[in-house]
CSV table of C-alpha atoms (C1' of nucleotides) in Angstrom, one decimal:
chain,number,residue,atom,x,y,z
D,235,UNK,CA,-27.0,-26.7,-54.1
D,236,UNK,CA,-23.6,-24.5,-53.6
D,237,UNK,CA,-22.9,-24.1,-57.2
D,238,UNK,CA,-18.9,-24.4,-57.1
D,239,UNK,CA,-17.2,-21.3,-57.7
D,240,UNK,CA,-15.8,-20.9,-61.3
D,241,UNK,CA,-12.8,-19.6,-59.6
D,242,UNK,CA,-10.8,-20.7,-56.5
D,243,UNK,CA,-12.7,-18.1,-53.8
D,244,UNK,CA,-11.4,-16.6,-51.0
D,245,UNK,CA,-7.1,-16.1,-50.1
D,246,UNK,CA,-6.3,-12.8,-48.4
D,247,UNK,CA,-8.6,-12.1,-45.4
D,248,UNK,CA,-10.6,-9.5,-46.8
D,249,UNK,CA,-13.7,-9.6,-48.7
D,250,UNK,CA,-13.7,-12.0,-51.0
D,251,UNK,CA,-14.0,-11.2,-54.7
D,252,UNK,CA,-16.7,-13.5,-55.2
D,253,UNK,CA,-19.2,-15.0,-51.8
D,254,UNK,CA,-17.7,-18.3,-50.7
D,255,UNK,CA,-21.2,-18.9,-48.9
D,256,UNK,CA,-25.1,-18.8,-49.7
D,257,UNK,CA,-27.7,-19.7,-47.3
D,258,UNK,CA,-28.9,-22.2,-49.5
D,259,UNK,CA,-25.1,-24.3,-49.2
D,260,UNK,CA,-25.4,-23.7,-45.7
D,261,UNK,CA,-28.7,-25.7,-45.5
D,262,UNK,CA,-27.5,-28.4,-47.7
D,263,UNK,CA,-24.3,-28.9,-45.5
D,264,UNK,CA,-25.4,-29.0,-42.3
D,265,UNK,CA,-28.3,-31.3,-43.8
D,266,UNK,CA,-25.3,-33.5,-45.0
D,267,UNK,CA,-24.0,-32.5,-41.6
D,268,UNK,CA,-26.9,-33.9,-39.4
D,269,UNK,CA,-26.9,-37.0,-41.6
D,270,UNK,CA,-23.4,-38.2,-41.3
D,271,UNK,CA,-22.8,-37.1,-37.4
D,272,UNK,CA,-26.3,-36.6,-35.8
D,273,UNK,CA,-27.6,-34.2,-33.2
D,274,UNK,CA,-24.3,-32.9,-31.2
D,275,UNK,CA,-22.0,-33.1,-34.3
D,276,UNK,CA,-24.2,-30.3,-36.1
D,277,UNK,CA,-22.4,-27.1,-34.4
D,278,UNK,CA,-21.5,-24.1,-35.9
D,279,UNK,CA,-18.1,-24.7,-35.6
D,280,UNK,CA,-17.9,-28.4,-37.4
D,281,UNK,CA,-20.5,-26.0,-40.5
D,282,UNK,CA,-17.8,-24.2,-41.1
D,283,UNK,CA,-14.8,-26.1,-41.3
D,284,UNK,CA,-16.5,-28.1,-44.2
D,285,UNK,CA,-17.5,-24.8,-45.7
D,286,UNK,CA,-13.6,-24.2,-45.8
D,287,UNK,CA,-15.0,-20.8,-43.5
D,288,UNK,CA,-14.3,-19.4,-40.2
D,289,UNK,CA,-17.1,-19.7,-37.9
D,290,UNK,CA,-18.3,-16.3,-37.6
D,291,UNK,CA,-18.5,-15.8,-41.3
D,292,UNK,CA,-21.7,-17.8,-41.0
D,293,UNK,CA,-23.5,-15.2,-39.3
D,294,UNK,CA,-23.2,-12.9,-42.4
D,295,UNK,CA,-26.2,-15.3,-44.0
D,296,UNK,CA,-28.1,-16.6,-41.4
D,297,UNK,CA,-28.8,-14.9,-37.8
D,298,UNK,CA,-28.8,-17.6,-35.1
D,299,UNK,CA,-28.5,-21.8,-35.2
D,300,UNK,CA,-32.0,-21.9,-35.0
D,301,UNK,CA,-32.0,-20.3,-38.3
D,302,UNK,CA,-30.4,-23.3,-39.8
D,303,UNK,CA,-32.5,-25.9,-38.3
D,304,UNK,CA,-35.8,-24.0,-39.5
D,305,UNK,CA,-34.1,-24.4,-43.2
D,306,UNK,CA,-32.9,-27.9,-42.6
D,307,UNK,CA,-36.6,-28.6,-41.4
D,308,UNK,CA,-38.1,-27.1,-44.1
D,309,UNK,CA,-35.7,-29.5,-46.9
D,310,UNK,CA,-36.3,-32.7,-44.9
D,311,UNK,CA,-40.2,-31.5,-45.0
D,312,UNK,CA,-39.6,-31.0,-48.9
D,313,UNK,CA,-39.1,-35.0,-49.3
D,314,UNK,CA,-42.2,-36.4,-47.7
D,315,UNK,CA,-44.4,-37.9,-49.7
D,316,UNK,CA,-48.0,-36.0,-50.2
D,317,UNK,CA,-49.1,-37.3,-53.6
D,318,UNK,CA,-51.2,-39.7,-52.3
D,319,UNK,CA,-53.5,-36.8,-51.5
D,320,UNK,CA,-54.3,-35.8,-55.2
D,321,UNK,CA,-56.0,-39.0,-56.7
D,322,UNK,CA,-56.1,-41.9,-53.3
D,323,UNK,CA,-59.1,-41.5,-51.3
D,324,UNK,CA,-58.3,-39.2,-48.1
D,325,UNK,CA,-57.3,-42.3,-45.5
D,326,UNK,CA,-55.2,-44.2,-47.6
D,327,UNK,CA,-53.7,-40.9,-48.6
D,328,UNK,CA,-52.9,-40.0,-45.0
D,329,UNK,CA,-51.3,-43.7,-44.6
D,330,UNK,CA,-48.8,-42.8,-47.4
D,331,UNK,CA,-48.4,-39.2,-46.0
D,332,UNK,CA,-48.0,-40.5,-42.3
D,333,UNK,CA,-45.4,-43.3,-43.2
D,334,UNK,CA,-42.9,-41.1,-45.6
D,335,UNK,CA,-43.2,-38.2,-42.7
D,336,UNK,CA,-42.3,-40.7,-40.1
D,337,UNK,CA,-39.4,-42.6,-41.9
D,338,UNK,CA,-38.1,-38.6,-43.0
D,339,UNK,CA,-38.1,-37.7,-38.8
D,340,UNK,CA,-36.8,-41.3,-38.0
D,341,UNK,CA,-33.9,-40.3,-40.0
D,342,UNK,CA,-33.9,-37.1,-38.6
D,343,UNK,CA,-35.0,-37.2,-34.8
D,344,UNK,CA,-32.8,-33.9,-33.7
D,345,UNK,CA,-35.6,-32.0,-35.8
D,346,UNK,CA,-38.8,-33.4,-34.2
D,347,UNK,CA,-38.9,-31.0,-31.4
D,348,UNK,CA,-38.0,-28.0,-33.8
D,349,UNK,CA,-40.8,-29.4,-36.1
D,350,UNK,CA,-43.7,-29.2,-33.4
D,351,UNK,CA,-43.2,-25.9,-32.6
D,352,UNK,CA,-42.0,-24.4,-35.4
D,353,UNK,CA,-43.9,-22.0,-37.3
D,354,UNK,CA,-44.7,-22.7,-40.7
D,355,UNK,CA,-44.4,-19.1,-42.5
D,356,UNK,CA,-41.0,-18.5,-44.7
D,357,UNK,CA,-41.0,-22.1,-44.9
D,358,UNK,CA,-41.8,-22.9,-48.5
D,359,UNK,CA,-42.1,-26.6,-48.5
D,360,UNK,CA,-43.6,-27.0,-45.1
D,361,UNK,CA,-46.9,-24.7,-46.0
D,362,UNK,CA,-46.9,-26.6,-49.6
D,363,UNK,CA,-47.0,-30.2,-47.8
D,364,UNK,CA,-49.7,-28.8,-45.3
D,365,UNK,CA,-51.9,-27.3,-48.5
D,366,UNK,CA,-51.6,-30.9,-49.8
D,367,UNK,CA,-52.9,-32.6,-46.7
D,368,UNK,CA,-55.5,-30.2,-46.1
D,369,UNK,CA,-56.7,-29.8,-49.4
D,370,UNK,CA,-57.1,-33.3,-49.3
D,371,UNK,CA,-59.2,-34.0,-46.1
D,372,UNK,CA,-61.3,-31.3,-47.6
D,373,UNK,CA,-62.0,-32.8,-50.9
D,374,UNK,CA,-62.4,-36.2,-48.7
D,375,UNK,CA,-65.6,-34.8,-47.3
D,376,UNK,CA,-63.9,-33.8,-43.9
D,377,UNK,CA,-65.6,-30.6,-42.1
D,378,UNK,CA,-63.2,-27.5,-42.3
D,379,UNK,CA,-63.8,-27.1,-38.6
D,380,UNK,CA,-62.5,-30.7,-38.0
D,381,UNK,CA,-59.1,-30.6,-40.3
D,382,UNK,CA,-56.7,-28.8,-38.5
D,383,UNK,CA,-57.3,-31.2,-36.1
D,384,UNK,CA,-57.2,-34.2,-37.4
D,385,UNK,CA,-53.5,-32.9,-39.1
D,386,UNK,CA,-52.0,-32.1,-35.4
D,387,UNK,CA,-53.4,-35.6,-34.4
D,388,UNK,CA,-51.8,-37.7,-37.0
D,389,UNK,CA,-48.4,-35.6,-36.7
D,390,UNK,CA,-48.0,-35.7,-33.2
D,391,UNK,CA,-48.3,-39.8,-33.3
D,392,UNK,CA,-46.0,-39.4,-36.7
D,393,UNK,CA,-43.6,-37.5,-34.6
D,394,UNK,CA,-43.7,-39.6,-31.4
D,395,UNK,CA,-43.1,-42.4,-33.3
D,396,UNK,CA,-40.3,-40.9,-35.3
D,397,UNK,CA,-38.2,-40.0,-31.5
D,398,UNK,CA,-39.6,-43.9,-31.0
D,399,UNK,CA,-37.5,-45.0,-33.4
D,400,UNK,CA,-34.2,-44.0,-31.7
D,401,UNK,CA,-35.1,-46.2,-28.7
D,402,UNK,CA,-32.9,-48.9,-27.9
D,403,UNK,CA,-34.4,-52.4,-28.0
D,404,UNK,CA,-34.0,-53.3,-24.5
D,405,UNK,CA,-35.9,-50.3,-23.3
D,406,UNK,CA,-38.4,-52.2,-21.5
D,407,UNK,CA,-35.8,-54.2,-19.9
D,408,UNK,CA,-37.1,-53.4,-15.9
D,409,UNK,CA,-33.5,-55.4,-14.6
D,410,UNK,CA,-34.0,-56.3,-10.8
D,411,UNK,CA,-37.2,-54.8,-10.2
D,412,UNK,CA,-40.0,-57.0,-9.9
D,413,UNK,CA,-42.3,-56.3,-13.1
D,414,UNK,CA,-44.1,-59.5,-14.0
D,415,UNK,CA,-46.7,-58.1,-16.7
D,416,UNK,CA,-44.4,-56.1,-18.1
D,417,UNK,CA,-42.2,-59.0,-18.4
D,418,UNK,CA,-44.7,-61.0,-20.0
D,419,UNK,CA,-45.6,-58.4,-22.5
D,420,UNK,CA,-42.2,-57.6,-23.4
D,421,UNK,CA,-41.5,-61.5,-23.7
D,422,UNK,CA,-44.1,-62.4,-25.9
D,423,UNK,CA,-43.5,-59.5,-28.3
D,424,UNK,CA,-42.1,-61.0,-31.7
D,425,UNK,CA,-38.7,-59.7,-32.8
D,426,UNK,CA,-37.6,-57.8,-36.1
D,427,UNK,CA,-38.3,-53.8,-36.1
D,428,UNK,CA,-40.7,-53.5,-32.7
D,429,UNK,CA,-41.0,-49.7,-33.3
D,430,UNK,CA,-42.3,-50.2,-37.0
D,431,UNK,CA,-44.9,-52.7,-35.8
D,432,UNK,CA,-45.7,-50.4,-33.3
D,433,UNK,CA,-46.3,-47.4,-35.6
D,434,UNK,CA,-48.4,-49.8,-37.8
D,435,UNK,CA,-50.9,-51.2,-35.3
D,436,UNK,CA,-51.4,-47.5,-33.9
D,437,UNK,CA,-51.5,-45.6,-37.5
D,438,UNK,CA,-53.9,-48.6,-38.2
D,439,UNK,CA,-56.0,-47.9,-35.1
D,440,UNK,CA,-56.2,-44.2,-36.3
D,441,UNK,CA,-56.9,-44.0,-39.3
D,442,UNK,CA,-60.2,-46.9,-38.1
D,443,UNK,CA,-61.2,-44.4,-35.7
D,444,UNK,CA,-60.8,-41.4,-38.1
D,445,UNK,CA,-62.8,-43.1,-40.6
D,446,UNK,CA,-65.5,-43.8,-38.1
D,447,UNK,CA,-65.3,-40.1,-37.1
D,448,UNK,CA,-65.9,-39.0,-40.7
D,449,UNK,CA,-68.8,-41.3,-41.5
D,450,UNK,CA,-70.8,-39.8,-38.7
D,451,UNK,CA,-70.1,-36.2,-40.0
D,452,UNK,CA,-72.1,-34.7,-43.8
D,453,UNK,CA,-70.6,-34.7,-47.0
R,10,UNK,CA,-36.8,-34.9,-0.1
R,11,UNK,CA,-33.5,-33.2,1.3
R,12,UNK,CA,-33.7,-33.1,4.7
R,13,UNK,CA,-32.1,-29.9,6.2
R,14,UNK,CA,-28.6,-30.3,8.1
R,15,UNK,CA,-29.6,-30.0,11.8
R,16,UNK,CA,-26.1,-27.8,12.1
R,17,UNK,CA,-25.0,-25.5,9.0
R,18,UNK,CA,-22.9,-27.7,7.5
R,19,UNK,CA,-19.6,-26.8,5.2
R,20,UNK,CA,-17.5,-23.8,6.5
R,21,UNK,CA,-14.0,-24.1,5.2
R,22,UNK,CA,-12.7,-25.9,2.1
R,23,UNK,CA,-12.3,-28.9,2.9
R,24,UNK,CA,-14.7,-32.3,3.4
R,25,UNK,CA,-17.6,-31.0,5.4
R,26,UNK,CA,-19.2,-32.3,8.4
R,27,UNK,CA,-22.1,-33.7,7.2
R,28,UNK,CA,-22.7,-34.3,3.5
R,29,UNK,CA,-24.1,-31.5,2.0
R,30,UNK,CA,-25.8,-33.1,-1.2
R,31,UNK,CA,-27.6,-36.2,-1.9
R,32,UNK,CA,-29.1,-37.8,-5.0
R,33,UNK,CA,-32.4,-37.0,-4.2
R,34,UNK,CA,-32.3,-33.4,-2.6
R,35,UNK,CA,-30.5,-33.1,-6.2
R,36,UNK,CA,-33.0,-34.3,-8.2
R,37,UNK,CA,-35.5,-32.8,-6.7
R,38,UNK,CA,-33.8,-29.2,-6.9
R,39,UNK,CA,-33.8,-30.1,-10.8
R,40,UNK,CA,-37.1,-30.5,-11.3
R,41,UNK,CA,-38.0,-27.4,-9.7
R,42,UNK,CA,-35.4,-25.8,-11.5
R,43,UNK,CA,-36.8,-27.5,-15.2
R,44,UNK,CA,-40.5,-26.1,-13.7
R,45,UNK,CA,-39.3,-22.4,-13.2
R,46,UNK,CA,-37.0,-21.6,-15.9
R,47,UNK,CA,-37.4,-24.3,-18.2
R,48,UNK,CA,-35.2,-26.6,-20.3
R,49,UNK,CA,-32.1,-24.0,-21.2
R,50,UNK,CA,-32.3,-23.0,-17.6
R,51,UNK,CA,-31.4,-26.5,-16.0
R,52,UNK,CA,-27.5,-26.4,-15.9
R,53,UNK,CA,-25.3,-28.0,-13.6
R,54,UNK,CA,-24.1,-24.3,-12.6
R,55,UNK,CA,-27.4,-23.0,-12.1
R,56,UNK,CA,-28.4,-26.3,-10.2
R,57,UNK,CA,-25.0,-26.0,-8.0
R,58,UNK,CA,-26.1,-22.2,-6.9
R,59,UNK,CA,-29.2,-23.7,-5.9
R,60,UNK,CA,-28.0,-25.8,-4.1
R,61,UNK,CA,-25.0,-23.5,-2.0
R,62,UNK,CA,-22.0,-25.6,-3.7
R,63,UNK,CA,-19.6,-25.5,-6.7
R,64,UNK,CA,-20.4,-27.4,-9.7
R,65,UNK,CA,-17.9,-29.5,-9.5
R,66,UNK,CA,-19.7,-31.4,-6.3
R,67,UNK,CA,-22.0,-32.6,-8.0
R,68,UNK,CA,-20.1,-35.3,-9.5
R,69,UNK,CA,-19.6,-36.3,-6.3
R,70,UNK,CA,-23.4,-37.6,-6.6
R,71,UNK,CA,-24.4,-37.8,-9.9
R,72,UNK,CA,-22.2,-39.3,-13.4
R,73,UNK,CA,-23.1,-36.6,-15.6
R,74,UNK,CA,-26.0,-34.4,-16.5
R,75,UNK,CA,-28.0,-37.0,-18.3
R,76,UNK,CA,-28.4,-38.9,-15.0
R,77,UNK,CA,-30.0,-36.4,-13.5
R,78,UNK,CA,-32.6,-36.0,-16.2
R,79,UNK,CA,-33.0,-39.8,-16.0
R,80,UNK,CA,-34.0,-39.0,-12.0
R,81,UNK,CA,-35.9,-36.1,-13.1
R,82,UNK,CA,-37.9,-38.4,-15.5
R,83,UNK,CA,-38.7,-40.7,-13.4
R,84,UNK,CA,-39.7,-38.3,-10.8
R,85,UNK,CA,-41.9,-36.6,-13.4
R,86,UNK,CA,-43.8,-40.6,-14.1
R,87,UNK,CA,-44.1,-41.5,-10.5
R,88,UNK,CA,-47.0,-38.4,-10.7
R,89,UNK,CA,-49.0,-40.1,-13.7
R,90,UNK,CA,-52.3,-40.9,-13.1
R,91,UNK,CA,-52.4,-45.4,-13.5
R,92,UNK,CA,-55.0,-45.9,-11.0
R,93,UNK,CA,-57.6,-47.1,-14.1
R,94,UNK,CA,-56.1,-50.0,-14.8
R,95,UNK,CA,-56.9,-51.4,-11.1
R,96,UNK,CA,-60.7,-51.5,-11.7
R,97,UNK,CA,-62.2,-49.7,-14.9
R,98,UNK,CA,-62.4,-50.9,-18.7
R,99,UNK,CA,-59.0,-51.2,-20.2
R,100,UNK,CA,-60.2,-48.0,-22.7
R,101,UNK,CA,-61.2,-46.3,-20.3
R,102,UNK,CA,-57.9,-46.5,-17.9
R,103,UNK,CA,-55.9,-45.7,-21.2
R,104,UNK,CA,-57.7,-42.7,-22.0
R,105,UNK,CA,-57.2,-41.5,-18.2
R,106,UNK,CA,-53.4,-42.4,-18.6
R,107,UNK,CA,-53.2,-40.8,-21.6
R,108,UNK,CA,-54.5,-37.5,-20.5
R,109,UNK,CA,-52.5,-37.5,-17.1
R,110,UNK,CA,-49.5,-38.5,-19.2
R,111,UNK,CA,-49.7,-35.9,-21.6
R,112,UNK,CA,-50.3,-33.1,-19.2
R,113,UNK,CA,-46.9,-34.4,-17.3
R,114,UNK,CA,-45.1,-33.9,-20.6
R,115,UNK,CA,-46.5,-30.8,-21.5
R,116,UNK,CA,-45.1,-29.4,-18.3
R,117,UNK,CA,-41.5,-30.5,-19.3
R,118,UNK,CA,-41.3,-30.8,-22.9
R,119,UNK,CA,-37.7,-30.8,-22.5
R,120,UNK,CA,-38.1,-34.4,-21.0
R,121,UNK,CA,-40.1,-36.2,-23.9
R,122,UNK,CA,-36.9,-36.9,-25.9
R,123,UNK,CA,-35.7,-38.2,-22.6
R,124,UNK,CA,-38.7,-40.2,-22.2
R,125,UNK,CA,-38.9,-41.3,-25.7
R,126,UNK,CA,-35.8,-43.1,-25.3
R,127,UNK,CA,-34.2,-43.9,-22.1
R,128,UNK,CA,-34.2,-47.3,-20.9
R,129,UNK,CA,-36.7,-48.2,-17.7
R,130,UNK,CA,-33.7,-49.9,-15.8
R,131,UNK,CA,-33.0,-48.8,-12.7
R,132,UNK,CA,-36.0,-46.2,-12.6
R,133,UNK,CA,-38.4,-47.3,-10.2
R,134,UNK,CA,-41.6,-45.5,-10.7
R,135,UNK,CA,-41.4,-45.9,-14.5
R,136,UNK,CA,-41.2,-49.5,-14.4
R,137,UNK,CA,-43.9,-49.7,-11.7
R,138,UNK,CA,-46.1,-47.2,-14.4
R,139,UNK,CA,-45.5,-49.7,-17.5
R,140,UNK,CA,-46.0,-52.7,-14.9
R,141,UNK,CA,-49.7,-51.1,-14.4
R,142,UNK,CA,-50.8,-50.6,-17.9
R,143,UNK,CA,-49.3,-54.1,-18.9
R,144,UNK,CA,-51.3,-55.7,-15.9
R,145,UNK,CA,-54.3,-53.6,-17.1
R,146,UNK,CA,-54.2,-54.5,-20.9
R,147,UNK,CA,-53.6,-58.1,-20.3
R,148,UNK,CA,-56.5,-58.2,-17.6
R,149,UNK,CA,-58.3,-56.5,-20.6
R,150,UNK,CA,-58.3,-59.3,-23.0
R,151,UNK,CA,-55.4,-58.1,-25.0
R,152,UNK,CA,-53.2,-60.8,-26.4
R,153,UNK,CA,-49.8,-60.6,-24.6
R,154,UNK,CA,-47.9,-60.3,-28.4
R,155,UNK,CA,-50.0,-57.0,-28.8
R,156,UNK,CA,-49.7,-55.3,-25.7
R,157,UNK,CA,-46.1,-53.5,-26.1
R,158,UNK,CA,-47.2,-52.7,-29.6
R,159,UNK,CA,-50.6,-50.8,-28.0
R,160,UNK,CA,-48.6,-49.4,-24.7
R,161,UNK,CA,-45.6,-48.0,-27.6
R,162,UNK,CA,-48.6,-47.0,-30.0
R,163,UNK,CA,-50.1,-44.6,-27.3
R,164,UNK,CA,-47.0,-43.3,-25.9
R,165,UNK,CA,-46.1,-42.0,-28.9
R,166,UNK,CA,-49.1,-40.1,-29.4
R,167,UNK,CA,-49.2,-39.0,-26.1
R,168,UNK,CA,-45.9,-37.5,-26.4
R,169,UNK,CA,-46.0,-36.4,-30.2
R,170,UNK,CA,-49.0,-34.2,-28.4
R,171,UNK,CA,-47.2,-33.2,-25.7
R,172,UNK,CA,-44.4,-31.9,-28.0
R,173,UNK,CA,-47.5,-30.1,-29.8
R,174,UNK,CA,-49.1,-28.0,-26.8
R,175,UNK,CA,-45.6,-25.7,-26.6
R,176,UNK,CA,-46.5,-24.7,-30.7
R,177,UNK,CA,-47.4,-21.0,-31.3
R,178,UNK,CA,-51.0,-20.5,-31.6
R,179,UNK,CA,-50.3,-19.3,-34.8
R,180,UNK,CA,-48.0,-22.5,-36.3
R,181,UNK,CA,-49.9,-22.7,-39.6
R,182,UNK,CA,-50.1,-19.4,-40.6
R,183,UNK,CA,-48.5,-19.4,-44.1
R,184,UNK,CA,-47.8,-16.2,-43.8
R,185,UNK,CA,-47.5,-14.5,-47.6
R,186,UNK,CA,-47.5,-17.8,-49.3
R,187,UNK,CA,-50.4,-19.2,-51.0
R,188,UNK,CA,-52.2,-22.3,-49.4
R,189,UNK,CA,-56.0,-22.1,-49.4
R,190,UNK,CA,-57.2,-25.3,-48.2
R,191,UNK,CA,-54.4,-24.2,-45.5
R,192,UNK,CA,-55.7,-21.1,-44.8
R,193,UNK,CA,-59.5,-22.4,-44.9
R,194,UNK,CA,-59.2,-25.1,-42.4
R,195,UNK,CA,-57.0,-22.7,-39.7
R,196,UNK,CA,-59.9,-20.1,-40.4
R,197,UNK,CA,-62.4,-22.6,-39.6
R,198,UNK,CA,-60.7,-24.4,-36.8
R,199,UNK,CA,-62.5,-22.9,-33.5
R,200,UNK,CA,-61.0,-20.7,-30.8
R,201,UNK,CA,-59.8,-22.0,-27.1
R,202,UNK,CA,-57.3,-24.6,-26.6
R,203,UNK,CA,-56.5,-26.0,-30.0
R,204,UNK,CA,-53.1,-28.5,-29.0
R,205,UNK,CA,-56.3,-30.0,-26.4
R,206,UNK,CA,-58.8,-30.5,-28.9
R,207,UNK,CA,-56.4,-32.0,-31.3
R,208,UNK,CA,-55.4,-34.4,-28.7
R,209,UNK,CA,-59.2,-35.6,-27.7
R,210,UNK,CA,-60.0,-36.0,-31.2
R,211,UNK,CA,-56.6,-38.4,-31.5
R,212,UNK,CA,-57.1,-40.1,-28.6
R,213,UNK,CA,-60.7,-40.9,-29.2
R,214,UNK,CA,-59.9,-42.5,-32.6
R,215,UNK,CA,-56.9,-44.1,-31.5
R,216,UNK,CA,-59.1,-45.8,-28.7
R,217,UNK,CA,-61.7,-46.6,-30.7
R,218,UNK,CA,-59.6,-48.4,-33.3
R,219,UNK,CA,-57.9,-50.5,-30.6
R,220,UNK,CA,-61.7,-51.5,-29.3
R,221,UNK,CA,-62.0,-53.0,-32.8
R,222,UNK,CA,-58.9,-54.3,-32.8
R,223,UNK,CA,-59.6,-56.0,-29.8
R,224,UNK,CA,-63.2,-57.0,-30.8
R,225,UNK,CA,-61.1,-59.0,-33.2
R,226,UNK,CA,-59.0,-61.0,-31.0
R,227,UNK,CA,-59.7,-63.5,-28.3
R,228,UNK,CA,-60.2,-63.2,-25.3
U,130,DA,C1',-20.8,-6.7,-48.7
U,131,DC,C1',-18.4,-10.5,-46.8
U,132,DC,C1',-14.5,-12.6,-45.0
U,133,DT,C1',-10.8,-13.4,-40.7
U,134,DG,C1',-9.4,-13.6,-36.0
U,135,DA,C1',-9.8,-12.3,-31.4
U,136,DA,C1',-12.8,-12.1,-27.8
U,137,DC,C1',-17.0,-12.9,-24.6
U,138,DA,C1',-19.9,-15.3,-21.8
U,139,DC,C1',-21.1,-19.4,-21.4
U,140,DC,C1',-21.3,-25.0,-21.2
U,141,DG,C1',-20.2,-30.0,-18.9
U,142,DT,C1',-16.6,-32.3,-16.8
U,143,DT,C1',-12.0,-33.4,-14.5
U,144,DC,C1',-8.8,-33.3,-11.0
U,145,DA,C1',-5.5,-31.8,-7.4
U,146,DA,C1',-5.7,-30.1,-2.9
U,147,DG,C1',-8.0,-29.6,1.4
U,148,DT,C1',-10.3,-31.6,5.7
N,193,DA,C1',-15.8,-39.4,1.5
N,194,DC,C1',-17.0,-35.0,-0.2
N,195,DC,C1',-16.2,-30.4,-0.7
N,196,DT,C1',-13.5,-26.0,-3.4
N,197,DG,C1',-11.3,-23.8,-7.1
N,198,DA,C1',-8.6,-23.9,-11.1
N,199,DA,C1',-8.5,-25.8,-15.5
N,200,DC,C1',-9.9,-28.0,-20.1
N,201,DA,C1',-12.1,-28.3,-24.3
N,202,DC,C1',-15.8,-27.0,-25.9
N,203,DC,C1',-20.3,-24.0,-27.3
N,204,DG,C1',-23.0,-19.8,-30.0
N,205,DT,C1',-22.3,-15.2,-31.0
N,206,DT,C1',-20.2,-10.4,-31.6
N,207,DC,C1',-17.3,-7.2,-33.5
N,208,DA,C1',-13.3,-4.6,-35.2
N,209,DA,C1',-10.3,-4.8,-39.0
N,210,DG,C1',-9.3,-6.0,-43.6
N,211,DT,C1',-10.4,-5.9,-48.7
DNA sequence: ACCTGAACACCGTTCAAGT
DNA sequence: ACCTGAACACCGTTCAAGT
């Protein structure tokens, strides 16, 4: 959090006697930033009119946008829920894991394609979630060789089901062009959140397979 | 295809002889362009150089740039591999279509937010791709008020992994920090193409809990 | 060291003018 | 109808000048 400076900050255009800006109340804004106005209203410009700053003075705490979306990653990453991983046996531990991650990148889907390709050093949170989730699969009997793996596989479905989320519910809709199976599908789909039922029925089918994987491996 | 002007067309300024652009000859100029230098390299500029005319005539063809990734996505689905669900096992045609699918995405990355949530209206060979797997999962044995859910449930996976193949090789290094369950499965993950591995191990449990699921309905 | 303000090289898009 | 070229309202980023 900025802590508020004891003193108004900041008149002349000089220096100012105390920092006006931290790269920590740079994260938190444009988190706040990303929240309220989504992808295209998180510029560097619309940062720093709410830091009460001139655009450029960003630059003296963080080097490039990218910068800020690694830290903004790396806070969202800080609220998913791993505890399932210390005390619930390893697949209903991934269930918990896999649902909080999803519902934090639902909220969030500008950072899904910085999150599958960023890389996870300097980011605090990020490695501590992954030593969770690992640590866990380990202690659930999973082979070492066989972890890594079976993280990437249950993120990338997390992920794609996070961007899934942002879908409009006519999607399927083909209009004029003659689709009848597709129609049919689409009709006899129930209502309510079709991308949550979708994510269930798929985490479900995983997490079957998974277990089936690991209960033809030792330990 | 854009089928070269018998004559060199445009000389002067004004309307020239023969249209210069079409739709097509467009979006086909933007896929190459997405192929060669990627997503930061597909402007409207660099497309218009491309193409021997000012930006600006492009609008003459196209609304704005997120039509022509619409075309460009659709483009990119009419090359995905659905030819399983006309005579093989419905597991078997999904894992084909999964692999074909992923390997289209993990060409143009840039596309699977695109993908992820554009509505299928009004793009022909992405509505005759859905209309395929639909046929084939109903022909299957799937009840019609699953199949969108299952179709949704492997899409997202697919491009979650697609998403995954443009990581580093060395994502889940944790640099300085300490993580050793982290560290120990990364250390015992094998060499070779790890985003590939991840993906058949996904895949396979992913198919393997829909068999059950299946097994469990009628049909 | 850390701010301001001007500047740079871009974007996507609009629109009058030309044929 | 379909092009050019100028223009607009933006981007992210750099840098000299100020304290």
């Amino acid at each position: 959090m900025p802590a508020p400076p004891a003193q108004p900050a900041r008149r002349g255009r000089g220096r100012p006697t105390r920092p006006v800006l931290t790269a920590d109340g740079i994260t938190a804004e444009a988190v706040r930033l990303l929240e309220e106005r989504g992808q295209d209203g998180l510029t560097m410009a619309a940062l720093a009119r709410r830091l009460g700053v001139a655009p450029s003075a960003l630059y003296n705490h963080v080097a490039t946008k990218a910068d800020v979306l690694r830290a903004v990653q790396d806070d969202v990453n800080r609220g998913i829920d791993c505890s399932g991983f210390a005390d619930l046996p390893w697949d209903e531990a991934l269930a918990r894991w896999a649902h909080s991650y999803r519902d934090a990148y639902a909220r969030h889907p500008a950072l899904v394609p910085v999150m599958a390709v960023t890389p996870v050093d300097s980011a605090p949170h990020t490695v501590a979630m992954y030593e969770r989730v690992c640590a866990g699969l380990l202690a659930g009997g999973w082979p070492p060789h066989l972890v890594a793996d079976v993280v990437v596989a249950v993120e990338s479905f997390v992920l794609g089901s996070a961007l899934d989320t942002q879908a409009p519910a006519d999607i399927f809709d083909p209009g004029r062009l003659p689709a009848p199976a597709l129609r049919a599908a689409t009709a006899a789909r129930p209502g309510g959140d079709t991308a949550r039922a979708a994510f269930a029925l798929g985490l479900d089918a995983l997490l079957a397979g998974l277990r089936a994987l690991r209960a033809g491996a030792p330990g």
